[in-house]
mmCIF file of C-alpha atoms in Angstrom:
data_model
loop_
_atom_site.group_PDB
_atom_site.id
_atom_site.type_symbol
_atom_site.label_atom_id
_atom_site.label_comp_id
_atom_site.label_asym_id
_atom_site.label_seq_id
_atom_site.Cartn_x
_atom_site.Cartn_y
_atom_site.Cartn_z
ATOM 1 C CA UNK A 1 57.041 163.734 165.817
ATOM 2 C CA UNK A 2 60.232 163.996 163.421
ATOM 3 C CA UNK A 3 59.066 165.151 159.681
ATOM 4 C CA UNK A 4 59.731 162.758 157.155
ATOM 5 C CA UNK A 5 61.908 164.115 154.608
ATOM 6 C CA UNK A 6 62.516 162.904 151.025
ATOM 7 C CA UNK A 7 65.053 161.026 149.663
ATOM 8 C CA UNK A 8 68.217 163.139 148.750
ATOM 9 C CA UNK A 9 68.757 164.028 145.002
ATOM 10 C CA UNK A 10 72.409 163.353 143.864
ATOM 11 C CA UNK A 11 72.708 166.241 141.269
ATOM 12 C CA UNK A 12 76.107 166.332 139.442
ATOM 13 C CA UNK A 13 78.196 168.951 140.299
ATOM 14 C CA UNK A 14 77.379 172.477 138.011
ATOM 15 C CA UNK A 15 81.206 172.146 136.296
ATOM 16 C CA UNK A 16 80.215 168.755 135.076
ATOM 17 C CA UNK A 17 78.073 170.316 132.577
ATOM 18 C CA UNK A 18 80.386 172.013 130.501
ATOM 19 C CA UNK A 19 80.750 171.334 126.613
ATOM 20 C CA UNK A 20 82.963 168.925 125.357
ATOM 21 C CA UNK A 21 85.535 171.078 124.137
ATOM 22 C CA UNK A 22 85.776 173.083 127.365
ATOM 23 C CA UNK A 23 85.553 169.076 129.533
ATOM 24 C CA UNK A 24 88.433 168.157 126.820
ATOM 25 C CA UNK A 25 90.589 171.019 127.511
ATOM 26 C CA UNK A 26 90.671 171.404 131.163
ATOM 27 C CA UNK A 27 91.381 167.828 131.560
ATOM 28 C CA UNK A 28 94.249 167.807 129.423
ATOM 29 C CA UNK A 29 92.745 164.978 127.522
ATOM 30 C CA UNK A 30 94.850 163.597 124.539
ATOM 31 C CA UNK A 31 94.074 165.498 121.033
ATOM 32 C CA UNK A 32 90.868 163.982 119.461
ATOM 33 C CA UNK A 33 91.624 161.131 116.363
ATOM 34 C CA UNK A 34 88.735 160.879 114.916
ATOM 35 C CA UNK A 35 88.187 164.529 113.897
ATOM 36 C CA UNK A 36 85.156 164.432 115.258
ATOM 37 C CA UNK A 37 84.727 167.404 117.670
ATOM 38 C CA UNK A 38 83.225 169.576 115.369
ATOM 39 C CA UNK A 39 80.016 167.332 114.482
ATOM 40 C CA UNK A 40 80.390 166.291 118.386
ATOM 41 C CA UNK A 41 79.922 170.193 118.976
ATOM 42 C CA UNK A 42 77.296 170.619 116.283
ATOM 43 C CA UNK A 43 75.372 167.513 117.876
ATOM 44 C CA UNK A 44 75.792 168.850 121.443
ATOM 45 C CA UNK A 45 74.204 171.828 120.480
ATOM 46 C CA UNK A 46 70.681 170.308 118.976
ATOM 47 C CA UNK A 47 70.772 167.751 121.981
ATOM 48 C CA UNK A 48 70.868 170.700 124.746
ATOM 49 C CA UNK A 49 68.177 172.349 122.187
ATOM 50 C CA UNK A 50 65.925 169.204 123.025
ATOM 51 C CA UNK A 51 66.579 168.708 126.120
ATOM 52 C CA UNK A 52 65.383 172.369 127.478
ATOM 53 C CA UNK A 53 65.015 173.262 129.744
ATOM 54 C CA UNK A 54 67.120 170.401 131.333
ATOM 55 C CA UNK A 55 70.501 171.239 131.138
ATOM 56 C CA UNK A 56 72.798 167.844 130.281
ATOM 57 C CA UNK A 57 76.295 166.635 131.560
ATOM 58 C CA UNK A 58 79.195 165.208 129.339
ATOM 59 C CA UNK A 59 80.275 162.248 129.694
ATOM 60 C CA UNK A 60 79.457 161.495 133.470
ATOM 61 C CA UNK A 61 78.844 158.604 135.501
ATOM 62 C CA UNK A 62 74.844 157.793 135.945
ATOM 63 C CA UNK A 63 74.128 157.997 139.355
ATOM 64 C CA UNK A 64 70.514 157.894 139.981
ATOM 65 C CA UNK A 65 67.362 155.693 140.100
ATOM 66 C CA UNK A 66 64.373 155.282 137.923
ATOM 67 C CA UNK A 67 63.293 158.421 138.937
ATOM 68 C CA UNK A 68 65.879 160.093 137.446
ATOM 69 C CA UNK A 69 66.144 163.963 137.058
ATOM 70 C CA UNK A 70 69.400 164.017 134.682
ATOM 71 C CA UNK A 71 71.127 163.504 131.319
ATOM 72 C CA UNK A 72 74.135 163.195 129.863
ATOM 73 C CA UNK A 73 76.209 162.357 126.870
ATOM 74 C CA UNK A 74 79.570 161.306 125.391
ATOM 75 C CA UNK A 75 80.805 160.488 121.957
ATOM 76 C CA UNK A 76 81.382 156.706 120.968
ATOM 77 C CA UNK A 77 81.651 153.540 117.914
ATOM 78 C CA UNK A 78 81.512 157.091 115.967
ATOM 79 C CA UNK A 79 78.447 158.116 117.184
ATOM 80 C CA UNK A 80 76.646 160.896 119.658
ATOM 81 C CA UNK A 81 75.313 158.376 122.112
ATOM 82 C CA UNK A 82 72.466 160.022 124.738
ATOM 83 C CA UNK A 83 72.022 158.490 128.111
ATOM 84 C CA UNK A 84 69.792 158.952 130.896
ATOM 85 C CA UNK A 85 70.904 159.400 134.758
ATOM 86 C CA UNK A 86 69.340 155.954 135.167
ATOM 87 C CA UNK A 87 71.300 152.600 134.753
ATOM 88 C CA UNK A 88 68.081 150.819 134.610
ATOM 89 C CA UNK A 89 66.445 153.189 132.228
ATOM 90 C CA UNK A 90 69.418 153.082 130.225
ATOM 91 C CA UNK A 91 69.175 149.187 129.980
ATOM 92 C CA UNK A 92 65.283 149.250 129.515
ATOM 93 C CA UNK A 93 65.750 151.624 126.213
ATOM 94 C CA UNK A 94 68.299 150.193 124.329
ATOM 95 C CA UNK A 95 66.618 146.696 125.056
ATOM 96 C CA UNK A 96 63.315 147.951 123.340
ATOM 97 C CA UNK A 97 65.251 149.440 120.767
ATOM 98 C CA UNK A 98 67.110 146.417 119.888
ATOM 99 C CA UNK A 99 63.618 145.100 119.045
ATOM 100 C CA UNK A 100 62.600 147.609 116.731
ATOM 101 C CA UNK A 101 61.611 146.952 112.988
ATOM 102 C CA UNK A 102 61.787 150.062 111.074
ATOM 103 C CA UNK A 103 63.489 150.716 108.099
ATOM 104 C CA UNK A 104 67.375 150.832 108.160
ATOM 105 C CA UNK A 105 69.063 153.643 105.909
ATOM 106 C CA UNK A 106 72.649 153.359 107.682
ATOM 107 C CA UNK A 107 74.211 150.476 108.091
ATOM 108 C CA UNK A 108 76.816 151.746 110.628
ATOM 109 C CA UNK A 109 78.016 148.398 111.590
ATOM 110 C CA UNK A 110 79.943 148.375 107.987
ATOM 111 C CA UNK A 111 81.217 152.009 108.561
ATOM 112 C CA UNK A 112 83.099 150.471 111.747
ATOM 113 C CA UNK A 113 84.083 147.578 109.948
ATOM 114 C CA UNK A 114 85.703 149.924 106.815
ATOM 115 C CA UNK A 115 87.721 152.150 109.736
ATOM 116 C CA UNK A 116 86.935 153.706 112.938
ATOM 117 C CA UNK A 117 89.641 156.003 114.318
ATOM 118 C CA UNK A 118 91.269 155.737 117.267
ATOM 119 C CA UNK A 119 89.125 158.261 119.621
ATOM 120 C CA UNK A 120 92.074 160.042 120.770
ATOM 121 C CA UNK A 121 95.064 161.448 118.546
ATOM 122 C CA UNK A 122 98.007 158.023 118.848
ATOM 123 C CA UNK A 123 100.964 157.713 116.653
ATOM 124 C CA UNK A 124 101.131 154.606 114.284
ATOM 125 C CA UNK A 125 103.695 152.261 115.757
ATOM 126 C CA UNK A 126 104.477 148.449 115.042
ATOM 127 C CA UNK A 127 101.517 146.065 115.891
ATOM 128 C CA UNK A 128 102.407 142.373 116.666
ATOM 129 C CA UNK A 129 99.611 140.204 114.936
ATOM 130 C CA UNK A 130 97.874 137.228 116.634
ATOM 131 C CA UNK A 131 97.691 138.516 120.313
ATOM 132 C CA UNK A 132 95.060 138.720 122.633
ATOM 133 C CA UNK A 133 94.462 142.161 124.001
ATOM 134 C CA UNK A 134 92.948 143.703 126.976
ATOM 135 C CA UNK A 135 91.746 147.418 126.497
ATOM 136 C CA UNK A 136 91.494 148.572 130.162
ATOM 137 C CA UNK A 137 89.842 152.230 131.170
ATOM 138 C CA UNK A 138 91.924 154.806 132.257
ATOM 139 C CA UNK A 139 92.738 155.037 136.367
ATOM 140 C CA UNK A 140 89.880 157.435 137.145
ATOM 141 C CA UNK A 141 87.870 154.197 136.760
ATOM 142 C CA UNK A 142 90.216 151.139 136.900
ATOM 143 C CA UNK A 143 88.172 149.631 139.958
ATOM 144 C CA UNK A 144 85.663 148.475 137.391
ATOM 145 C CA UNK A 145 87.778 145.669 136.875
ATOM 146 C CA UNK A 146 88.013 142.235 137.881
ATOM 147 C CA UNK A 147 91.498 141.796 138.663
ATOM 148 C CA UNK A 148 91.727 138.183 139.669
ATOM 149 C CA UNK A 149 89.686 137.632 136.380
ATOM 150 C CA UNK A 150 92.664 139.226 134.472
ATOM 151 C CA UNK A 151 95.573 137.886 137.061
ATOM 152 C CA UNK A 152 94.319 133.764 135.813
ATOM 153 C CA UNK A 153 93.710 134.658 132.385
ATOM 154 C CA UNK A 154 97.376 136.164 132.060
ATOM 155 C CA UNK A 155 98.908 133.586 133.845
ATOM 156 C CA UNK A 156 96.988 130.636 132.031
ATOM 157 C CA UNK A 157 97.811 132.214 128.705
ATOM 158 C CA UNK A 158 100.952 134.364 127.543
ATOM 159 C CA UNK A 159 99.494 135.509 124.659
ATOM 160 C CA UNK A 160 97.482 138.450 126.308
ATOM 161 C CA UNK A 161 98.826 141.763 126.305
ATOM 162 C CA UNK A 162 97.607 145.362 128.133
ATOM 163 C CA UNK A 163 96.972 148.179 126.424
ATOM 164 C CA UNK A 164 96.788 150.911 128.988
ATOM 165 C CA UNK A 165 94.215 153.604 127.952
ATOM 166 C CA UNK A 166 95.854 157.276 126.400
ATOM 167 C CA UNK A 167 94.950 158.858 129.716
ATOM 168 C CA UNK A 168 96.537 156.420 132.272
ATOM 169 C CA UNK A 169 98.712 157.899 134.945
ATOM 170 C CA UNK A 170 102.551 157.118 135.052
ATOM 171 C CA UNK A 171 102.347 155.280 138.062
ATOM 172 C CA UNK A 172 99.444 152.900 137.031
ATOM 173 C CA UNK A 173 101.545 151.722 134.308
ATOM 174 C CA UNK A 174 104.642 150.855 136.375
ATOM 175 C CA UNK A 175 102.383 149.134 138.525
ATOM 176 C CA UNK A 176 100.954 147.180 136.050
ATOM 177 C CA UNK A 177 104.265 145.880 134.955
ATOM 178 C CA UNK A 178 104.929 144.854 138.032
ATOM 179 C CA UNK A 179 101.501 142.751 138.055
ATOM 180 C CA UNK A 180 101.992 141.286 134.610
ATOM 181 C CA UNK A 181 105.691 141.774 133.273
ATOM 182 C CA UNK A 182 107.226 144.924 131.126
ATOM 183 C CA UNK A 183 106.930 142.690 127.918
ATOM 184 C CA UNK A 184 102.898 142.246 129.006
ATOM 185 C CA UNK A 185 102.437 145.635 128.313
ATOM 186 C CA UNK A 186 101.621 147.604 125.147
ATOM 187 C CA UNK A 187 103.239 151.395 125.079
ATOM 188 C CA UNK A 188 100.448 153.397 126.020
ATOM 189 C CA UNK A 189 100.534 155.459 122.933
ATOM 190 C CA UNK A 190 100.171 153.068 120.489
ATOM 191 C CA UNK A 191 96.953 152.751 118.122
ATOM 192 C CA UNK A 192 94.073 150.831 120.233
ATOM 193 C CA UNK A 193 92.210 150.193 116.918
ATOM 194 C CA UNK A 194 95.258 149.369 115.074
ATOM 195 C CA UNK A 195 96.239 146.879 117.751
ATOM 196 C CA UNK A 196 92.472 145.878 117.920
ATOM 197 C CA UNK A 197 92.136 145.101 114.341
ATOM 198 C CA UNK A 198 95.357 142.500 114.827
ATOM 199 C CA UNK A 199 94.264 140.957 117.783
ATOM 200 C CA UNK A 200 93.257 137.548 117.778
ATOM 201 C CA UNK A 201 90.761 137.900 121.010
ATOM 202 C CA UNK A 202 90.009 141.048 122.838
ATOM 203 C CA UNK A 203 89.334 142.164 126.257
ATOM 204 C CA UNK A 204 87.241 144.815 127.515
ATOM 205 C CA UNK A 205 85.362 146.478 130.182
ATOM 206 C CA UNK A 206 82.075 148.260 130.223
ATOM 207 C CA UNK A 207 83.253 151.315 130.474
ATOM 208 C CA UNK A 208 85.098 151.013 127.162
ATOM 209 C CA UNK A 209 83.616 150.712 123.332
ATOM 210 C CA UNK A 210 86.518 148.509 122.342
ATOM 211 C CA UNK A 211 84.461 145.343 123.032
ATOM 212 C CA UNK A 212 81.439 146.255 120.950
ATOM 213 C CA UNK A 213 83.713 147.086 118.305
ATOM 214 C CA UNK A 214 85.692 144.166 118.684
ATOM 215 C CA UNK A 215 82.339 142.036 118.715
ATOM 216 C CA UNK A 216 80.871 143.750 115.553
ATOM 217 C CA UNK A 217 84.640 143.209 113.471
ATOM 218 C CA UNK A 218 83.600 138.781 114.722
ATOM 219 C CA UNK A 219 86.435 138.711 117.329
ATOM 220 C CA UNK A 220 86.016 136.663 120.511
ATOM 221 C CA UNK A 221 85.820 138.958 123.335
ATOM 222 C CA UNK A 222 85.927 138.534 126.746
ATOM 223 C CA UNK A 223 84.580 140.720 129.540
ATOM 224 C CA UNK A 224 86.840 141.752 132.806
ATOM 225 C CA UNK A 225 84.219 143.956 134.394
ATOM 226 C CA UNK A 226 83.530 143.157 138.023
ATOM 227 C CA UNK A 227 80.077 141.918 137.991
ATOM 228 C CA UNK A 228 79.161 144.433 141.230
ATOM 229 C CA UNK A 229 80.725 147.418 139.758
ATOM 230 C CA UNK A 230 79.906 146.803 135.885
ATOM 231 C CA UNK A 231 76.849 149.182 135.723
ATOM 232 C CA UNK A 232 79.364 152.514 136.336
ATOM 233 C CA UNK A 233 80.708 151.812 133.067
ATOM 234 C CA UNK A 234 79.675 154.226 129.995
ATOM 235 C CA UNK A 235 78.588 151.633 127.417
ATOM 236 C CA UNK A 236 76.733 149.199 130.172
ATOM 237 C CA UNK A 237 73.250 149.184 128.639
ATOM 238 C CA UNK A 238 75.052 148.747 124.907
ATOM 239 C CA UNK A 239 76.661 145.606 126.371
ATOM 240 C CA UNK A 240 73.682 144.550 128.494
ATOM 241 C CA UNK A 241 71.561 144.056 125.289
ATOM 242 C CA UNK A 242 74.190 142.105 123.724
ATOM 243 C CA UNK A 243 74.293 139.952 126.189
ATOM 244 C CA UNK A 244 70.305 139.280 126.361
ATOM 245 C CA UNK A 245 69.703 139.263 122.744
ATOM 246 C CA UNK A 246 72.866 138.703 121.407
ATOM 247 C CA UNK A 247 73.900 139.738 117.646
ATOM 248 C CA UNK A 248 75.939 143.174 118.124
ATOM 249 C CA UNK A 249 76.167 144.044 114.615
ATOM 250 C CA UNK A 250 72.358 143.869 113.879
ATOM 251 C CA UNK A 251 71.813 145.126 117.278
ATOM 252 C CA UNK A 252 74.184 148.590 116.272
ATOM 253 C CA UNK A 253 72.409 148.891 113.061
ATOM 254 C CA UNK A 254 69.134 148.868 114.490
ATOM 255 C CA UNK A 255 70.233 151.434 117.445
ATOM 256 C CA UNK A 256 71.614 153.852 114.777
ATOM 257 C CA UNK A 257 68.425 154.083 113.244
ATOM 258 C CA UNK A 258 65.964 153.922 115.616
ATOM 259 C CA UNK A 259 64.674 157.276 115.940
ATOM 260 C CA UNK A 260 64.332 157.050 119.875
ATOM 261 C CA UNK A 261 67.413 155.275 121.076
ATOM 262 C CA UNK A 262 69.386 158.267 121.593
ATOM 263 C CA UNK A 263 72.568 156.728 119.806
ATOM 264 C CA UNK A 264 73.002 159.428 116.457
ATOM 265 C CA UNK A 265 75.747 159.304 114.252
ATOM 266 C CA UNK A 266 78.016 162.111 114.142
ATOM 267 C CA UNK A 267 77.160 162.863 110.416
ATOM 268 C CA UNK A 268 73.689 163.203 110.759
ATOM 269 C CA UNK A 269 72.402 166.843 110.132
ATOM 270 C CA UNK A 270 71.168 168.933 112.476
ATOM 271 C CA UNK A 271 67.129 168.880 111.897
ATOM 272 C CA UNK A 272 67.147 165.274 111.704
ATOM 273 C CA UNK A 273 69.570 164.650 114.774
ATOM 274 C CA UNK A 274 67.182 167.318 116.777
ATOM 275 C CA UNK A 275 63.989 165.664 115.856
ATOM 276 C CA UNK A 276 65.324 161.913 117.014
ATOM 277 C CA UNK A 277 66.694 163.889 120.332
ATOM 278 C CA UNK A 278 63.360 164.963 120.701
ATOM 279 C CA UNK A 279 61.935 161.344 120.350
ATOM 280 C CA UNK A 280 64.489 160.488 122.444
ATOM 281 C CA UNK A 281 63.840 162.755 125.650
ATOM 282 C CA UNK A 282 59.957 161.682 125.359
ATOM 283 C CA UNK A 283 61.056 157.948 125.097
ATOM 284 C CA UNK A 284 62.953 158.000 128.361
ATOM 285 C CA UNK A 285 60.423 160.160 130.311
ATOM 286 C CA UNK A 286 57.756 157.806 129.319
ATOM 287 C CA UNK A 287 59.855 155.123 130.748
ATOM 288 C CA UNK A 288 60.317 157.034 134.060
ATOM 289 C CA UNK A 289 56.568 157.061 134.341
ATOM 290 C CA UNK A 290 55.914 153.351 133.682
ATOM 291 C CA UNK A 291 58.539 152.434 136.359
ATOM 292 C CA UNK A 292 58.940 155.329 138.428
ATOM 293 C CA UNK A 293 58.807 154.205 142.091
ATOM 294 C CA UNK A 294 54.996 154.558 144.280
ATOM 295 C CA UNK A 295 56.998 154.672 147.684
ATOM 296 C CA UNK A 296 60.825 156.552 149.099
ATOM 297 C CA UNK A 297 62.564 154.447 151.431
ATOM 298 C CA UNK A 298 63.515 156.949 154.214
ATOM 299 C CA UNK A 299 65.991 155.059 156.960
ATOM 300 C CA UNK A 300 64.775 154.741 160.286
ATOM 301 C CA UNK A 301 66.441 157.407 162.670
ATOM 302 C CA UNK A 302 69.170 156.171 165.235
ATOM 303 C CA UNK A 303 67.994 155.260 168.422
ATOM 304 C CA UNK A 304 68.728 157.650 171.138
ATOM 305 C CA UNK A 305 71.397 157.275 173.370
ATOM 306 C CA UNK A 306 70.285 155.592 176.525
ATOM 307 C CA UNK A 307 68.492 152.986 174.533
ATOM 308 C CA UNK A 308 64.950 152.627 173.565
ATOM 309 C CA UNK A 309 62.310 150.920 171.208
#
């Protein structure tokens, strides 16, 4: 009789756990905008303190089930955002904490609102005002998006422009002017807030925090995720709750202080930001209990040649 054997684990390669800075560095990734690196270090350091002996991963892509056996973090809407391994656990927290009622003692929401940074270093150049603007994410993930969805709403309306993210290879950018037209698309180093703050509509995926930003400033914004892929993308369970209970500036506010929700801002001194990490870790596990899976799916064996039952 062949042994049963459990379902395979897939653990993130040891180099994706690196620190920020080190992540940042050897991918060449642009100079950071916001000056936030130091309180993103400072933060990193209390969250891996929490999370012993688990060892976290920045800024990966969440891979597992409900079961999950991971986490990770990245640095977003100005805040030190936690996230499980777990798409569905993911969506299941930040839907709870959208419901919470405690008190509110930052209202973050009006923080964005006064002047987020661009996340990475841009120069300032001339903004057009009145455009619609589509914030794709950089070509290490640009199958997350619904192309034909972009394709009609280009074509039915020449008021949208591209704005290819900081990190975009040469050659995705010459082929997207040759999808949309060079006057279609934005230099790649201008501002993305600057240019998001003058749009008239914005356009996003779920990989990028230029939607919930855009959402929380009142501007329309459209999603070009491809419904199939959409979960891969960073921010999925921020948008997810949007989209079920709708309100993304109460729903930030309540997220930010929430002392389980994992989402900290990058101010927020180290005791404090420790104990909610704590909260945090105990939040999620407890989830992983309540909907951790009774049975493993193990496929059936191929048949052996010759045929067979």
């Amino acid at each position: 009789m062949q042994a049963r054997l459990p379902p395979m684990r897939h653990h993130v390669p040891p180099q994706a756990r690196m620190l920020a800075r080190q992540v940042r560095s050897d991918h060449r990734l642009p100079d950071d905008g916001r000056r936030a690196l130091a309180n993103l270090t400072r933060l990193e350091k209390a969250y891996r303190k929490a999370m012993s002996p688990d060892v976290p991963s920045y800024d990966v892509s969440c891979i597992q089930g409900v079961d999950f056996d991971e986490w990770l973090y990245t640095e977003g809407l100005g805040c030190f955002i936690g996230f499980t391994q777990s798409v569905e656990i993911n969506a299941r927290l930040l839907l709870a904490a959208g419901d919470w009622t405690g008190e509110h003692r930052v209202d973050h929401a009006a923080a964005i609102r006064a002047g987020l940074r661009d996340k990475w270093a841009l120069p300032a150049l001339a903004i057009d005002r009145g455009l619609k603007v589509f914030f794709p994410p950089g070509n290490n993930i640009g199958w997350i998006i619904n192309t034909d969805h972009v394709l009609r709403a280009f074509r039915l309306d020449a008021s949208w422009r591209l704005k290819p993210h900081p990190i975009t290879s040469d050659e995705d950018v010459h082929q997207a002017k040759l999808a949309f037209g060079v006057t279609r698309i934005c230099d790649r180093d201008t501002s993305g807030m600057a240019l998001l703050r003058a749009a008239e509509e914005i356009g996003y995926t779920t990989a990028s925090e230029m939607g919930l930003v855009g959402m929380v400033l009142g501007k329309p914004a459209t999603d070009f995720s491809k419904f199939e892929f959409e979960s891969h993308g960073r921010y999925h369970a921020l948008y997810y709750a949007v989209r079920r209970i709708g309100r993304p500036e109460a729903l930030l506010n309540r997220w930010v202080n929430c002392p389980w929700s994992g989402i900290v801002p990058l101010d927020m001194p180290n005791d404090e930001a420790l104990e909610r990490f704590r909260q945090y870790k105990a939040r999620t596990l407890e989830l992983r209990r309540r909907y951790e899976p009774l049975t493993s799916h193990v496929p059936r064996p191929p048949a052996p040649q010759g045929g067979g039952p």
